[in-house]
Amino acid sequence: MTLHSTSAAHTRAIGEALAAQLKAGDVLLLDGGLGAGKSELTRGIARGLGVGGYVTSPTFTILQAYDEGRLPLYHFDWYRLADAGELYEAGLDEYLHLDGVAVVEWPQRAIEALPERYLRITLTPRGETQREIELTAVGGFRELAWDALGERSNLG
């Protein structure tokens, strides 16, 4: 499914609508260059899960965990990783298999650590504020109500 966002607020609304369908153990991989909207989408997912406060990108900490809300949120940013070995050494790979939702920015930095089942979300800028957001279920990731997701996020 491909969604179209018209602003940062709209990208957050898409994330919030997606969060309503997420379950414990879900892993979401966010692909897109710098400034593509990965952190904005994650802020919407966090809000949809009931995380209060501002959600920052864990660029320097690799993982930011939020325990409040309907499900825990494990927000990864693997941009600064050299390889999956760094995740394994720190024991951070275990968060991909817990009872929360794991959102991974820059997943290509540690492909070996990725589970077989995930939702790949590719964000592509289509102008200064517009984004194309493509969602692809991989490895048997369950079917989501794509139509409902498009309708609930149509706020832009």
mmCIF file of C-alpha atoms in Angstrom:
data_model
loop_
_atom_site.group_PDB
_atom_site.id
_atom_site.type_symbol
_atom_site.label_atom_id
_atom_site.label_comp_id
_atom_site.label_asym_id
_atom_site.label_seq_id
_atom_site.Cartn_x
_atom_site.Cartn_y
_atom_site.Cartn_z
ATOM 1 C CA MET A 1 0.000 0.000 0.000
ATOM 2 C CA THR A 2 1.203 3.492 -0.776
ATOM 3 C CA LEU A 3 0.056 6.524 1.200
ATOM 4 C CA HIS A 4 0.748 10.157 0.445
ATOM 5 C CA SER A 5 1.569 12.658 3.167
ATOM 6 C CA THR A 6 1.269 16.394 2.626
ATOM 7 C CA SER A 7 3.063 17.585 5.769
ATOM 8 C CA ALA A 8 4.958 16.503 8.889
ATOM 9 C CA ALA A 9 1.671 16.590 10.815
ATOM 10 C CA HIS A 10 0.085 14.321 8.206
ATOM 11 C CA THR A 11 3.028 11.893 8.458
ATOM 12 C CA ARG A 12 2.506 11.774 12.225
ATOM 13 C CA ALA A 13 -1.231 11.126 11.666
ATOM 14 C CA ILE A 14 -0.377 8.187 9.402
ATOM 15 C CA GLY A 15 1.872 6.808 12.149
ATOM 16 C CA GLU A 16 -0.881 7.231 14.713
ATOM 17 C CA ALA A 17 -3.370 5.388 12.500
ATOM 18 C CA LEU A 18 -0.853 2.595 11.953
ATOM 19 C CA ALA A 19 -0.273 2.274 15.717
ATOM 20 C CA ALA A 20 -3.940 1.382 16.227
ATOM 21 C CA GLN A 21 -3.292 -1.881 14.350
ATOM 22 C CA LEU A 22 0.042 -2.824 15.920
ATOM 23 C CA LYS A 23 0.460 -5.793 18.253
ATOM 24 C CA ALA A 24 3.089 -6.983 20.710
ATOM 25 C CA GLY A 25 6.133 -8.291 18.886
ATOM 26 C CA ASP A 26 5.667 -6.231 15.730
ATOM 27 C CA VAL A 27 8.831 -4.942 14.060
ATOM 28 C CA LEU A 28 8.724 -2.007 11.651
ATOM 29 C CA LEU A 29 11.696 -1.137 9.455
ATOM 30 C CA LEU A 30 11.870 2.451 8.245
ATOM 31 C CA ASP A 31 13.779 3.112 5.022
ATOM 32 C CA GLY A 32 14.506 6.549 3.648
ATOM 33 C CA GLY A 33 17.299 9.083 3.484
ATOM 34 C CA LEU A 34 18.048 11.862 5.925
ATOM 35 C CA GLY A 35 15.003 14.092 6.293
ATOM 36 C CA ALA A 36 12.617 11.580 4.694
ATOM 37 C CA GLY A 37 10.240 11.661 7.683
ATOM 38 C CA LYS A 38 11.235 8.516 9.604
ATOM 39 C CA SER A 39 11.301 10.271 12.976
ATOM 40 C CA GLU A 40 8.006 12.068 12.289
ATOM 41 C CA LEU A 41 6.330 8.770 11.446
ATOM 42 C CA THR A 42 7.754 7.269 14.636
ATOM 43 C CA ARG A 43 6.404 10.207 16.677
ATOM 44 C CA GLY A 44 2.959 9.422 15.300
ATOM 45 C CA ILE A 45 3.323 5.728 16.108
ATOM 46 C CA ALA A 46 4.378 6.670 19.638
ATOM 47 C CA ARG A 47 1.391 8.974 20.082
ATOM 48 C CA GLY A 48 -0.920 6.260 18.744
ATOM 49 C CA LEU A 49 0.490 3.790 21.280
ATOM 50 C CA GLY A 50 -0.078 6.278 24.097
ATOM 51 C CA VAL A 51 3.477 7.498 24.641
ATOM 52 C CA GLY A 52 3.409 10.925 26.256
ATOM 53 C CA GLY A 53 5.979 13.640 25.787
ATOM 54 C CA TYR A 54 8.327 14.330 22.913
ATOM 55 C CA VAL A 55 9.908 11.409 21.076
ATOM 56 C CA THR A 56 13.489 12.090 20.043
ATOM 57 C CA SER A 57 15.582 10.250 17.498
ATOM 58 C CA PRO A 58 18.014 7.894 19.280
ATOM 59 C CA THR A 59 20.855 8.709 16.869
ATOM 60 C CA PHE A 60 23.538 8.724 19.549
ATOM 61 C CA THR A 61 21.993 6.220 21.993
ATOM 62 C CA ILE A 62 20.924 3.655 19.336
ATOM 63 C CA LEU A 63 17.790 2.768 21.342
ATOM 64 C CA GLN A 64 15.150 4.825 23.097
ATOM 65 C CA ALA A 65 12.601 2.757 25.041
ATOM 66 C CA TYR A 66 9.164 4.047 26.045
ATOM 67 C CA ASP A 67 7.269 1.889 28.519
ATOM 68 C CA GLU A 68 4.081 3.895 28.943
ATOM 69 C CA GLY A 69 1.115 3.391 26.665
ATOM 70 C CA ARG A 70 -0.765 0.435 25.258
ATOM 71 C CA LEU A 71 2.469 -1.359 24.270
ATOM 72 C CA PRO A 72 6.132 -0.574 24.936
ATOM 73 C CA LEU A 73 7.867 1.189 22.045
ATOM 74 C CA TYR A 74 11.494 0.411 21.208
ATOM 75 C CA HIS A 75 12.766 3.088 18.843
ATOM 76 C CA PHE A 76 16.094 2.212 17.215
ATOM 77 C CA ASP A 77 18.362 4.351 15.053
ATOM 78 C CA TRP A 78 21.121 2.189 13.583
ATOM 79 C CA TYR A 79 22.705 4.961 11.496
ATOM 80 C CA ARG A 80 25.928 5.003 13.561
ATOM 81 C CA LEU A 81 26.347 1.209 13.786
ATOM 82 C CA ALA A 82 29.274 -0.350 11.979
ATOM 83 C CA ASP A 83 27.551 -3.751 11.884
ATOM 84 C CA ALA A 84 25.198 -6.088 13.761
ATOM 85 C CA GLY A 85 28.019 -7.086 16.117
ATOM 86 C CA GLU A 86 27.588 -3.816 17.996
ATOM 87 C CA LEU A 87 23.935 -4.676 18.669
ATOM 88 C CA TYR A 88 24.790 -8.178 19.848
ATOM 89 C CA GLU A 89 27.589 -6.972 22.151
ATOM 90 C CA ALA A 90 25.246 -4.495 23.855
ATOM 91 C CA GLY A 91 22.359 -7.002 23.990
ATOM 92 C CA LEU A 92 20.141 -4.553 22.095
ATOM 93 C CA ASP A 93 19.037 -7.148 19.542
ATOM 94 C CA GLU A 94 16.876 -8.708 22.279
ATOM 95 C CA TYR A 95 14.506 -5.725 22.072
ATOM 96 C CA LEU A 96 13.483 -6.905 18.599
ATOM 97 C CA HIS A 97 11.887 -9.964 20.207
ATOM 98 C CA LEU A 98 10.108 -8.497 23.235
ATOM 99 C CA ASP A 99 6.402 -7.844 23.781
ATOM 100 C CA GLY A 100 6.435 -4.303 22.469
ATOM 101 C CA VAL A 101 6.698 -2.626 19.076
ATOM 102 C CA ALA A 102 10.182 -2.150 17.623
ATOM 103 C CA VAL A 103 10.699 0.650 15.108
ATOM 104 C CA VAL A 104 14.097 0.568 13.383
ATOM 105 C CA GLU A 105 15.534 3.478 11.424
ATOM 106 C CA TRP A 106 18.453 2.628 9.082
ATOM 107 C CA PRO A 107 17.880 -1.178 9.282
ATOM 108 C CA GLN A 108 20.363 -1.860 6.468
ATOM 109 C CA ARG A 109 23.239 -1.187 8.915
ATOM 110 C CA ALA A 110 22.620 -4.504 10.740
ATOM 111 C CA ILE A 111 20.667 -6.753 8.384
ATOM 112 C CA GLU A 112 21.827 -9.902 10.197
ATOM 113 C CA ALA A 113 19.943 -8.841 13.337
ATOM 114 C CA LEU A 114 16.584 -8.428 11.619
ATOM 115 C CA PRO A 115 13.752 -10.880 12.254
ATOM 116 C CA GLU A 116 12.176 -12.779 9.360
ATOM 117 C CA ARG A 117 8.772 -11.112 9.836
ATOM 118 C CA TYR A 118 8.409 -7.324 9.688
ATOM 119 C CA LEU A 119 6.643 -4.409 8.077
ATOM 120 C CA ARG A 120 8.927 -2.414 5.780
ATOM 121 C CA ILE A 121 7.985 1.247 5.491
ATOM 122 C CA THR A 122 9.749 3.271 2.807
ATOM 123 C CA LEU A 123 9.503 7.053 2.989
ATOM 124 C CA THR A 124 10.324 9.036 -0.144
ATOM 125 C CA PRO A 125 10.245 12.848 -0.325
ATOM 126 C CA ARG A 126 8.097 14.110 -3.211
ATOM 127 C CA GLY A 127 8.602 17.827 -2.655
ATOM 128 C CA GLU A 128 9.409 20.072 0.271
ATOM 129 C CA THR A 129 6.657 18.733 2.558
ATOM 130 C CA GLN A 130 5.131 15.834 0.606
ATOM 131 C CA ARG A 131 6.106 12.231 1.297
ATOM 132 C CA GLU A 132 5.243 8.934 -0.344
ATOM 133 C CA ILE A 133 4.952 6.217 2.295
ATOM 134 C CA GLU A 134 4.996 2.642 1.035
ATOM 135 C CA LEU A 135 4.108 -0.206 3.417
ATOM 136 C CA THR A 136 5.194 -3.749 2.560
ATOM 137 C CA ALA A 137 4.506 -6.820 4.714
ATOM 138 C CA VAL A 138 7.503 -9.193 4.686
ATOM 139 C CA GLY A 139 7.972 -12.768 5.893
ATOM 140 C CA GLY A 140 4.372 -13.411 6.795
ATOM 141 C CA PHE A 141 3.719 -10.158 8.611
ATOM 142 C CA ARG A 142 -0.035 -10.245 9.127
ATOM 143 C CA GLU A 143 -2.436 -8.375 6.894
ATOM 144 C CA LEU A 144 -3.401 -4.937 8.122
ATOM 145 C CA ALA A 145 -6.629 -3.138 7.346
ATOM 146 C CA TRP A 146 -5.024 -1.022 4.642
ATOM 147 C CA ASP A 147 -8.245 0.769 3.725
ATOM 148 C CA ALA A 148 -8.893 1.764 7.323
ATOM 149 C CA LEU A 149 -5.310 2.969 7.624
ATOM 150 C CA GLY A 150 -5.714 5.234 4.605
ATOM 151 C CA GLU A 151 -9.041 6.599 5.862
ATOM 152 C CA ARG A 152 -7.883 7.224 9.456
ATOM 153 C CA SER A 153 -4.745 9.048 8.322
ATOM 154 C CA ASN A 154 -6.445 11.227 5.725
ATOM 155 C CA LEU A 155 -5.974 14.374 7.779
ATOM 156 C CA GLY A 156 -3.498 16.314 5.641
#
